[in-house]
Amino acid sequence: LSCDEADRKIAAKFNPARIQLIHSAININNSDMDCCEWQNRLYMLYSWGNQRGCEFLAWAEAEATEQEFCESFWPQE
């Protein structure tokens, strides 16, 4: 996973201070990915932030099976 501004998309109700923290946080690391395949879609939960006390959980979906997702990192020549 790579760092992306989409990590900052807010899908819950937070107070203004928490929203400001999310938008100003340093995003240099995505880690601790967990995934579940269901009906040919892959649902992923992962952590993003700086790994120095400022981390957030994010959710992603892919129109792919787990195998297709993993194989996309090593394309066939």
Tab-separated table of C-alpha atoms in Angstrom:
chain	number	residue	atom	x	y	z
A	1	LEU	CA	0.000	0.000	0.000
A	2	SER	CA	1.164	3.490	-0.694
A	3	CYS	CA	0.419	6.739	1.091
A	4	ASP	CA	-2.325	8.743	-0.565
A	5	GLU	CA	-4.589	11.686	0.226
A	6	ALA	CA	-7.535	9.259	-0.034
A	7	ASP	CA	-6.375	7.958	3.374
A	8	ARG	CA	-7.730	11.187	4.856
A	9	LYS	CA	-11.298	10.741	3.580
A	10	ILE	CA	-13.542	10.971	6.628
A	11	ALA	CA	-16.490	8.575	6.827
A	12	ALA	CA	-17.581	9.257	10.403
A	13	LYS	CA	-18.656	12.217	12.493
A	14	PHE	CA	-15.764	13.827	14.358
A	15	ASN	CA	-15.404	17.090	16.179
A	16	PRO	CA	-13.505	19.925	14.405
A	17	ALA	CA	-10.308	19.301	16.394
A	18	ARG	CA	-10.175	15.634	15.316
A	19	ILE	CA	-10.868	16.560	11.683
A	20	GLN	CA	-8.008	19.087	11.786
A	21	LEU	CA	-5.700	16.419	13.268
A	22	ILE	CA	-6.582	13.996	10.461
A	23	HIS	CA	-6.007	16.600	7.742
A	24	SER	CA	-2.710	17.840	9.199
A	25	ALA	CA	-1.215	14.464	10.162
A	26	ILE	CA	1.989	13.319	8.515
A	27	ASN	CA	1.228	10.337	6.273
A	28	ILE	CA	4.487	8.476	5.664
A	29	ASN	CA	3.519	4.901	6.419
A	30	ASN	CA	0.744	2.422	5.681
A	31	SER	CA	0.932	-0.800	7.655
A	32	ASP	CA	-0.879	-3.560	9.486
A	33	MET	CA	-3.167	-4.395	6.597
A	34	ASP	CA	-5.909	-6.922	7.170
A	35	CYS	CA	-8.160	-8.040	4.348
A	36	CYS	CA	-11.201	-10.129	3.614
A	37	GLU	CA	-12.406	-11.322	0.230
A	38	TRP	CA	-16.170	-11.471	-0.295
A	39	GLN	CA	-18.101	-11.801	-3.550
A	40	ASN	CA	-15.005	-11.181	-5.693
A	41	ARG	CA	-14.192	-7.923	-3.864
A	42	LEU	CA	-11.375	-7.313	-1.451
A	43	TYR	CA	-12.039	-5.269	1.700
A	44	MET	CA	-8.982	-3.932	3.526
A	45	LEU	CA	-8.439	-2.266	6.883
A	46	TYR	CA	-5.046	-0.664	7.474
A	47	SER	CA	-3.207	1.867	9.595
A	48	TRP	CA	-1.726	5.086	8.245
A	49	GLY	CA	0.252	7.857	9.888
A	50	ASN	CA	3.794	8.317	11.127
A	51	GLN	CA	4.261	5.348	13.522
A	52	ARG	CA	5.313	7.797	16.242
A	53	GLY	CA	1.998	8.128	18.033
A	54	CYS	CA	-0.144	9.622	15.296
A	55	GLU	CA	-1.887	6.778	13.485
A	56	PHE	CA	-5.348	6.317	12.037
A	57	LEU	CA	-7.355	3.395	10.683
A	58	ALA	CA	-8.540	3.452	7.085
A	59	TRP	CA	-10.787	1.279	4.939
A	60	ALA	CA	-10.316	0.393	1.264
A	61	GLU	CA	-12.057	-1.777	-1.284
A	62	ALA	CA	-10.801	-3.292	-4.527
A	63	GLU	CA	-12.656	-4.957	-7.361
A	64	ALA	CA	-10.333	-7.942	-7.212
A	65	THR	CA	-9.863	-11.239	-5.482
A	66	GLU	CA	-7.139	-11.580	-2.885
A	67	GLN	CA	-5.063	-13.553	-5.379
A	68	GLU	CA	-5.468	-10.886	-8.091
A	69	PHE	CA	-4.503	-8.150	-5.630
A	70	CYS	CA	-1.366	-9.972	-4.471
A	71	GLU	CA	-0.339	-10.922	-8.011
A	72	SER	CA	-0.663	-7.264	-9.106
A	73	PHE	CA	2.554	-6.538	-7.174
A	74	TRP	CA	4.477	-9.000	-9.386
A	75	PRO	CA	3.160	-8.605	-12.933
A	76	GLN	CA	3.861	-11.368	-15.418
A	77	GLU	CA	6.408	-10.526	-18.073
